[in-house]
Amino acid sequence: MGQISMWLGIAALIFLQNVSAFNLVCYFTSWSQYREAPGRFVTDDIEPGLCTHLIYAFANISGNQITTYEWNDESTYENLRELKTRNPKLKILLSVGGYHSGSEPFRKINTSPHTRSEFARSVISFLRHNNFDGLDVAWNGPSQNDRRHLVNLVQDLNIAFHNEVKRNPKKQSLILSVAVAGGREAIDNGFDIPNISRFVDFLNVLSLDFHGYWQDHSHPYTGHVSPLRKNKADKGSASSYNVDYAIRYLKTKGAPDRKIIMGIPTYGQTFTLSSAQTGVGAPASGPGLPGTFTKLAGILAYYEICSFNHDAKKEKIEEQEVPYSYKGNQWVGYEDETSVQAKVRYAKDNNLGGVMVWTLDLDDFSGTFCKKGNYPLLAAIKNELNK
Ligand SMILES: *[C@@H]1O[C@H](CO)[C@@H](O)[C@H](O)[C@H]1NC(C)=O
Ligand SMILES: *[C@@H]1O[C@H](CO)[C@@H](O)[C@H](O)[C@H]1NC(C)=O
């Protein structure tokens, strides 16, 4: 009797683990290899047990074919394959498109069903040849006119992926994900959510970059990169600039809960203050100064924020459940261990498919800066996911 109930208990545990398996989807970028040490990030820095899915950003598109982007992509692909010997469950996807590629290459693929099928064939052979488990479509900012084409693209990829395993039943079907904007206007413009959802395994929601120095060129003001909730001061369209709104909006648009993967940034959006005000909504003159390693005005990696915070004033935006800090005229809104855990709880409470991190290379992956061990943000996320 005791043994039977023990077995039932174990069976129930296994069952529970299966139904509550949350995905932890982690992007990393090819250009992080060009940062100076110790900011330089290479495949050796990836811990194979940290994420359920790794996504390498980005691949290029050339003449309706998917191609490499970096001179050393072939060897990066090989190193990625190597990670699976240490974690056979790890799924590795290749992301195609991104900011620098824009919409043109995607529009060319969509010239006709013929060009789309040419692309789908090249994707399957490229992914199989390099041992990837799937494709992430990162069409940045599709317009109203592109909306239908994005659906056609993921539909044809989905059909091609399924036909491949029909011909070769021993193969596991390639995974298909799509990066979806987090802002309401961008979703309305380019993303036909119900149709896209039918054809992809999951949606990587870019629930980040809700605020930045670029938002209002004539009167920039401070705001958080990825507030979990609305701020009292948010009126009109600003009411939608938060994670909670984006997730609820996608659900009402017909995205199945379990296909929604909620994005969390490991970087901050920075501002240069232009008055003595230091809170949220304080006037700014433009982006914050470039980081020592990331070297881009307006953003800082979490590891750079740890250095900045050493002698900065740290605050929390209570109603939005996220931190910011400032020093002199420099202001940054970012994520810390507490705020990412609040987000993971939100994702679990809302029965989502998991969380996505943009990116591994912007966390304190080496533990050098924050002195909290390797990958402090990822570790906090994983901890909370496993609770
Ligand atoms: C990507 O493909 C386009 C189109 O062929 C090409 O013009 C561009 O140079 C490629 N980019 C890289 C980095 O190879
Ligand atoms: C999207 O779905 C609607 C409703 O099922 C359908 O009428 C429409 O043609 C679809 N659009 C595309 C591009 O598939």
Coordinates of C-alpha atoms and ligand atoms in Angstrom, one line a residue:
M1 CA 0.0 0.0 0.0
G2 CA 2.7 2.4 1.1
Q3 CA 4.7 1.5 -2.0
I4 CA 1.7 2.0 -4.3
S5 CA 1.0 5.5 -2.9
M6 CA 4.7 6.3 -3.3
W7 CA 4.6 5.3 -6.9
L8 CA 1.4 7.3 -7.4
G9 CA 3.2 10.2 -5.8
I10 CA 6.2 9.9 -8.1
A11 CA 3.9 9.5 -11.2
A12 CA 2.0 12.7 -10.1
L13 CA 5.3 14.5 -9.7
I14 CA 6.5 13.5 -13.2
F15 CA 3.2 14.5 -14.6
L16 CA 3.3 17.9 -12.8
Q17 CA 6.8 18.5 -14.1
N18 CA 5.6 17.9 -17.6
V19 CA 2.6 20.2 -17.6
S20 CA 4.5 22.9 -15.8
A21 CA 7.6 22.8 -18.0
F22 CA 8.4 26.5 -18.5
N23 CA 10.7 27.4 -21.3
L24 CA 13.7 29.6 -20.7
V25 CA 14.6 31.0 -24.1
C26 CA 17.9 32.8 -24.3
Y27 CA 19.2 34.9 -27.2
F28 CA 22.8 35.8 -27.7
T29 CA 24.2 38.0 -30.5
S30 CA 27.1 37.4 -32.9
W31 CA 28.5 40.9 -32.4
S32 CA 29.1 40.3 -28.6
Q33 CA 32.3 38.5 -29.7
Y34 CA 33.8 41.9 -30.7
R35 CA 33.5 43.6 -27.3
E36 CA 36.7 44.0 -25.3
A37 CA 37.5 41.5 -22.5
P38 CA 36.0 40.9 -20.0
G39 CA 32.9 42.1 -21.9
R40 CA 33.8 39.8 -24.9
F41 CA 31.3 36.9 -25.2
V42 CA 32.0 33.7 -27.1
T43 CA 30.3 30.3 -27.2
D44 CA 32.7 29.0 -24.5
D45 CA 30.9 31.4 -22.1
I46 CA 27.6 29.7 -22.6
E47 CA 26.5 27.3 -19.8
P48 CA 24.7 24.5 -21.6
G49 CA 22.4 23.8 -18.6
L50 CA 21.1 27.3 -18.1
C51 CA 18.4 27.7 -20.8
T52 CA 16.0 25.3 -22.5
H53 CA 16.4 27.1 -25.8
L54 CA 19.3 29.1 -27.1
I55 CA 18.8 31.4 -30.1
Y56 CA 21.8 32.7 -32.0
A57 CA 21.1 36.1 -33.6
F58 CA 21.3 36.6 -36.5
A59 CA 21.6 34.8 -39.9
N60 CA 21.5 36.7 -43.1
I61 CA 19.2 36.4 -46.2
S62 CA 20.7 36.6 -49.6
G63 CA 18.8 35.9 -52.8
N64 CA 16.0 34.0 -51.1
Q65 CA 18.5 31.8 -49.2
I66 CA 19.4 31.8 -45.6
T67 CA 23.1 32.4 -45.2
T68 CA 25.8 33.1 -42.5
Y69 CA 26.3 36.6 -41.3
E70 CA 29.7 36.6 -39.6
W71 CA 33.0 35.5 -41.1
N72 CA 33.3 32.8 -38.4
D73 CA 29.7 31.6 -38.2
E74 CA 30.6 28.1 -39.4
S75 CA 32.9 27.6 -36.4
T76 CA 30.3 29.2 -34.0
Y77 CA 27.7 26.7 -35.3
E78 CA 30.2 23.9 -34.6
N79 CA 30.8 25.2 -31.1
L80 CA 27.0 25.3 -30.5
R81 CA 26.7 21.7 -31.6
E82 CA 29.3 20.8 -29.0
L83 CA 27.1 22.3 -26.2
K84 CA 24.5 19.6 -26.8
T85 CA 27.0 16.8 -25.9
R86 CA 26.9 18.4 -22.4
N87 CA 23.1 19.0 -22.4
P88 CA 21.3 16.7 -24.9
K89 CA 18.0 18.3 -24.1
L90 CA 19.1 21.8 -25.1
K91 CA 17.4 23.1 -28.2
I92 CA 19.3 25.6 -30.4
L93 CA 17.6 27.9 -32.9
L94 CA 19.0 30.2 -35.5
S95 CA 17.4 33.6 -35.7
V96 CA 17.1 35.2 -39.1
G97 CA 16.7 39.0 -39.8
G98 CA 17.1 41.5 -37.0
Y99 CA 17.5 45.2 -36.8
H100 CA 20.2 45.6 -39.3
S101 CA 18.5 43.5 -42.0
G102 CA 15.2 45.5 -42.1
S103 CA 12.2 44.4 -44.1
E104 CA 13.6 44.3 -47.7
P105 CA 15.0 40.8 -47.7
F106 CA 11.8 39.5 -46.2
R107 CA 9.8 41.3 -48.9
K108 CA 11.9 39.7 -51.6
I109 CA 11.3 36.2 -50.2
N110 CA 7.6 37.0 -50.3
T111 CA 7.5 38.0 -54.0
S112 CA 5.7 34.8 -54.8
P113 CA 4.8 31.4 -53.4
H114 CA 7.7 30.1 -55.5
T115 CA 10.3 32.4 -53.8
R116 CA 8.9 31.5 -50.4
S117 CA 9.3 27.8 -51.0
E118 CA 12.8 28.4 -52.3
F119 CA 13.6 30.1 -48.9
A120 CA 11.9 27.3 -46.9
R121 CA 13.9 24.7 -48.7
S122 CA 17.1 26.6 -48.1
V123 CA 16.2 26.9 -44.4
I124 CA 15.7 23.2 -43.9
S125 CA 18.9 22.2 -45.6
F126 CA 20.9 24.9 -43.8
L127 CA 19.5 24.1 -40.4
R128 CA 20.0 20.3 -40.8
H129 CA 23.4 20.7 -42.3
N130 CA 24.5 22.8 -39.2
N131 CA 22.5 20.8 -36.7
F132 CA 20.1 23.5 -35.5
D133 CA 16.8 22.5 -34.0
G134 CA 14.8 25.3 -35.4
L135 CA 14.3 28.8 -36.9
D136 CA 13.4 32.1 -35.3
V137 CA 11.9 34.6 -37.7
A138 CA 13.0 38.1 -36.5
W139 CA 11.3 40.4 -39.0
N140 CA 11.8 43.8 -37.3
G141 CA 8.9 46.2 -37.8
P142 CA 6.8 44.7 -40.5
S143 CA 4.4 47.3 -41.9
Q144 CA 0.7 47.1 -42.6
N145 CA 1.5 45.8 -46.1
D146 CA 3.8 43.2 -44.8
R147 CA 1.3 41.8 -42.3
R148 CA -0.1 39.2 -44.7
H149 CA 3.3 38.3 -46.0
L150 CA 4.6 37.5 -42.5
V151 CA 1.6 35.0 -42.1
N152 CA 2.3 33.5 -45.5
L153 CA 6.0 33.1 -44.5
V154 CA 5.4 31.3 -41.2
Q155 CA 2.6 29.2 -42.8
D156 CA 4.9 28.0 -45.6
L157 CA 7.8 27.3 -43.2
N158 CA 5.4 25.4 -41.0
I159 CA 4.1 23.3 -43.9
A160 CA 7.7 22.6 -45.2
F161 CA 8.9 21.6 -41.7
H162 CA 6.0 19.2 -41.4
N163 CA 6.5 17.7 -44.8
E164 CA 10.1 17.1 -44.0
V165 CA 9.3 14.8 -41.1
K166 CA 6.5 13.1 -43.1
R167 CA 9.2 12.1 -45.5
N168 CA 11.7 11.2 -42.7
P169 CA 9.6 10.0 -39.7
K170 CA 12.8 9.4 -37.7
K171 CA 13.6 13.1 -37.6
Q172 CA 12.2 15.5 -35.0
S173 CA 10.3 18.4 -36.6
L174 CA 12.2 21.7 -36.8
I175 CA 10.9 24.3 -34.2
L176 CA 9.5 27.5 -35.5
S177 CA 9.3 30.7 -33.5
V178 CA 8.7 34.3 -34.3
A179 CA 9.9 37.5 -32.6
V180 CA 6.8 39.7 -31.9
A181 CA 6.9 43.4 -31.0
G182 CA 5.7 44.4 -27.5
G183 CA 4.3 47.8 -28.4
R184 CA 0.6 47.9 -29.3
E185 CA 1.0 50.0 -32.4
A186 CA 3.7 47.7 -33.8
I187 CA 1.6 44.6 -33.1
D188 CA -1.4 46.2 -34.8
N189 CA 0.6 47.2 -37.8
G190 CA 2.6 44.1 -38.7
F191 CA 1.5 41.1 -36.6
D192 CA -1.6 39.1 -37.4
I193 CA -1.5 37.3 -34.0
P194 CA -4.2 34.7 -34.5
N195 CA -2.9 33.6 -37.8
I196 CA 0.8 33.6 -36.8
S197 CA 0.0 31.7 -33.6
R198 CA -1.5 28.8 -35.6
F199 CA 1.8 28.2 -37.4
V200 CA 4.5 28.7 -34.9
D201 CA 5.6 26.8 -31.8
F202 CA 6.1 30.0 -29.8
L203 CA 6.1 33.8 -29.9
N204 CA 9.2 35.5 -28.5
V205 CA 7.6 38.7 -27.2
L206 CA 9.9 41.7 -27.2
S207 CA 8.3 43.1 -24.1
L208 CA 11.1 45.6 -23.7
D209 CA 12.2 49.0 -25.1
F210 CA 9.0 50.5 -23.9
H211 CA 10.9 53.6 -23.1
G212 CA 14.1 55.2 -24.4
Y213 CA 15.7 58.5 -25.2
W214 CA 14.4 58.1 -28.8
Q215 CA 10.8 58.1 -27.8
D216 CA 10.1 61.8 -27.9
H217 CA 12.8 63.6 -29.8
S218 CA 11.7 67.1 -28.9
H219 CA 11.1 66.4 -25.1
P220 CA 12.9 63.2 -24.0
Y221 CA 12.0 62.1 -20.5
T222 CA 13.1 59.2 -18.4
G223 CA 11.2 55.9 -18.4
H224 CA 11.8 52.3 -17.8
V225 CA 13.0 49.8 -20.5
S226 CA 10.5 47.1 -19.4
P227 CA 8.1 48.1 -16.6
L228 CA 6.0 45.2 -15.4
R229 CA 3.0 47.3 -14.8
K230 CA 1.5 50.7 -15.8
N231 CA 2.6 53.8 -14.0
K232 CA -0.1 56.2 -12.6
A233 CA 1.3 59.0 -14.8
D234 CA 0.9 56.9 -18.0
K235 CA -2.0 58.4 -20.0
G236 CA -3.3 57.7 -23.5
S237 CA -1.0 55.5 -25.6
A238 CA 1.6 55.5 -22.8
S239 CA -0.8 53.3 -20.8
S240 CA 0.2 50.4 -23.1
Y241 CA 4.0 50.8 -22.6
N242 CA 4.4 48.0 -20.1
V243 CA 4.7 44.2 -20.0
D244 CA 1.4 43.5 -18.4
Y245 CA -0.5 45.4 -21.1
A246 CA 1.5 43.7 -23.9
I247 CA 0.8 40.2 -22.6
R248 CA -2.9 40.9 -22.0
Y249 CA -3.2 42.4 -25.4
L250 CA -1.6 39.4 -27.1
K251 CA -4.0 37.1 -25.2
T252 CA -7.1 39.1 -26.3
K253 CA -5.7 39.1 -29.9
G254 CA -5.8 35.3 -29.8
A255 CA -2.3 34.2 -28.8
P256 CA -2.6 30.9 -26.8
D257 CA -1.1 31.4 -23.3
R258 CA 1.4 28.6 -23.7
K259 CA 2.8 30.0 -26.9
I260 CA 3.6 33.3 -25.3
I261 CA 7.2 33.6 -24.2
M262 CA 7.6 36.9 -22.2
G263 CA 10.8 38.9 -23.0
I264 CA 13.1 40.2 -20.2
P265 CA 16.0 42.5 -21.0
T266 CA 19.4 42.1 -19.3
Y267 CA 20.3 45.7 -20.3
G268 CA 19.1 49.1 -19.3
Q269 CA 17.9 52.1 -21.3
T270 CA 19.9 55.2 -20.2
F271 CA 19.2 59.0 -20.3
T272 CA 21.2 62.2 -19.6
L273 CA 19.1 64.3 -17.2
S274 CA 18.6 67.9 -18.1
S275 CA 17.3 69.2 -14.7
A276 CA 17.6 68.5 -11.0
Q277 CA 14.7 66.0 -11.3
T278 CA 15.7 62.4 -11.0
G279 CA 12.5 60.3 -11.0
V280 CA 10.5 58.6 -13.7
G281 CA 9.3 61.1 -16.3
A282 CA 12.2 63.6 -15.5
P283 CA 13.3 65.7 -18.5
A284 CA 16.3 64.5 -20.4
S285 CA 18.5 65.9 -23.0
G286 CA 19.2 62.6 -24.8
P287 CA 20.8 59.1 -24.3
G288 CA 23.1 58.3 -21.5
L289 CA 26.8 58.0 -22.1
P290 CA 28.1 54.8 -23.9
G291 CA 29.2 51.9 -21.7
T292 CA 32.8 50.9 -21.5
F293 CA 32.2 47.6 -23.3
T294 CA 28.9 48.0 -25.2
K295 CA 30.0 51.4 -26.5
L296 CA 26.5 52.5 -27.5
A297 CA 24.8 55.7 -26.2
G298 CA 21.5 54.9 -24.6
I299 CA 22.1 51.4 -23.3
L300 CA 24.1 49.7 -20.6
A301 CA 24.7 45.9 -20.1
Y302 CA 23.7 44.6 -16.6
Y303 CA 27.4 44.1 -15.9
E304 CA 28.1 47.8 -16.7
I305 CA 25.1 48.8 -14.5
C306 CA 26.7 46.9 -11.6
S307 CA 29.8 49.1 -12.0
F308 CA 27.7 52.2 -12.4
N309 CA 25.6 51.4 -9.3
H310 CA 28.7 51.1 -7.1
D311 CA 28.3 54.8 -6.2
A312 CA 24.9 55.7 -7.7
K313 CA 21.6 56.3 -6.0
K314 CA 19.4 53.2 -6.4
E315 CA 15.6 53.5 -6.4
K316 CA 12.6 51.3 -7.1
I317 CA 9.5 52.3 -9.1
E318 CA 7.1 50.5 -6.7
E319 CA 4.0 50.4 -8.9
Q320 CA 6.0 49.1 -11.9
E321 CA 8.1 46.7 -9.8
V322 CA 11.4 47.6 -11.5
P323 CA 14.5 49.5 -10.3
Y324 CA 16.4 52.5 -11.7
S325 CA 19.5 54.4 -10.5
Y326 CA 21.2 57.7 -11.2
K327 CA 24.5 59.4 -10.6
G328 CA 25.2 63.0 -11.6
N329 CA 23.2 63.6 -14.8
Q330 CA 23.2 59.9 -15.8
W331 CA 20.0 57.8 -15.3
V332 CA 19.3 54.1 -16.1
G333 CA 16.2 51.9 -15.8
Y334 CA 17.1 48.2 -15.6
E335 CA 16.4 44.8 -14.2
D336 CA 17.8 43.3 -11.0
E337 CA 17.4 39.9 -9.4
T338 CA 14.2 41.0 -7.6
S339 CA 12.5 42.5 -10.7
V340 CA 13.2 39.5 -12.9
Q341 CA 11.8 37.2 -10.3
A342 CA 8.6 39.3 -10.1
K343 CA 8.4 38.9 -13.9
V344 CA 8.8 35.1 -13.8
R345 CA 6.0 34.9 -11.1
Y346 CA 3.8 37.0 -13.5
A347 CA 4.6 34.6 -16.4
K348 CA 3.8 31.6 -14.2
D349 CA 0.6 33.1 -12.7
N350 CA -0.6 33.8 -16.3
N351 CA 0.2 30.3 -17.4
L352 CA 2.6 31.5 -20.2
G353 CA 4.9 29.2 -22.0
G354 CA 7.9 30.7 -20.4
V355 CA 10.3 33.7 -20.5
M356 CA 12.8 34.9 -23.0
V357 CA 16.0 36.8 -22.2
W358 CA 17.6 39.4 -24.5
T359 CA 20.5 38.6 -24.1
L360 CA 22.9 36.1 -22.4
D361 CA 25.9 38.3 -23.3
L362 CA 24.5 41.4 -21.5
D363 CA 24.1 39.6 -18.1
D364 CA 27.2 39.5 -15.9
F365 CA 28.0 36.1 -17.6
S366 CA 31.5 35.9 -16.1
G367 CA 30.6 37.2 -12.6
T368 CA 33.4 39.7 -12.8
F369 CA 31.4 42.9 -12.3
C370 CA 28.5 42.2 -9.9
K371 CA 30.3 39.7 -7.7
K372 CA 27.2 37.6 -7.5
G373 CA 28.5 34.6 -9.4
N374 CA 28.1 33.9 -13.1
Y375 CA 24.9 35.0 -14.8
P376 CA 23.2 36.6 -11.8
L377 CA 20.0 37.6 -13.7
L378 CA 19.7 34.3 -15.5
A379 CA 20.3 32.4 -12.3
A380 CA 17.6 34.4 -10.5
I381 CA 15.2 33.7 -13.4
K382 CA 16.0 30.0 -13.4
N383 CA 15.6 29.7 -9.6
E384 CA 12.2 31.3 -9.7
L385 CA 11.1 29.2 -12.7
N386 CA 12.0 26.0 -10.8
K387 CA 10.1 27.0 -7.6
Ligands
LIG1 C1 23.7 39.9 -46.3 O1 23.1 39.6 -47.5 C2 23.0 40.8 -48.4 C3 22.3 40.4 -49.6 O2 23.1 39.4 -50.4 C4 24.4 41.3 -48.6 O3 24.3 42.5 -49.4 C5 25.1 41.6 -47.3 O4 26.4 42.0 -47.6 C6 25.1 40.4 -46.4 N1 25.6 40.8 -45.1 C7 26.7 40.2 -44.6 C8 27.2 40.7 -43.3 O5 27.2 39.2 -45.1
LIG2 C1 -6.0 35.2 -41.3 O1 -7.1 34.6 -40.7 C2 -8.4 35.0 -41.2 C3 -9.5 34.3 -40.4 O2 -9.3 32.9 -40.4 C4 -8.5 34.8 -42.7 O3 -9.7 35.2 -43.2 C5 -7.3 35.5 -43.4 O4 -7.3 35.2 -44.8 C6 -6.0 35.0 -42.8 N1 -4.9 35.8 -43.4 C7 -3.8 35.2 -43.9 C8 -2.8 36.1 -44.6 O5 -3.7 34.0 -43.9

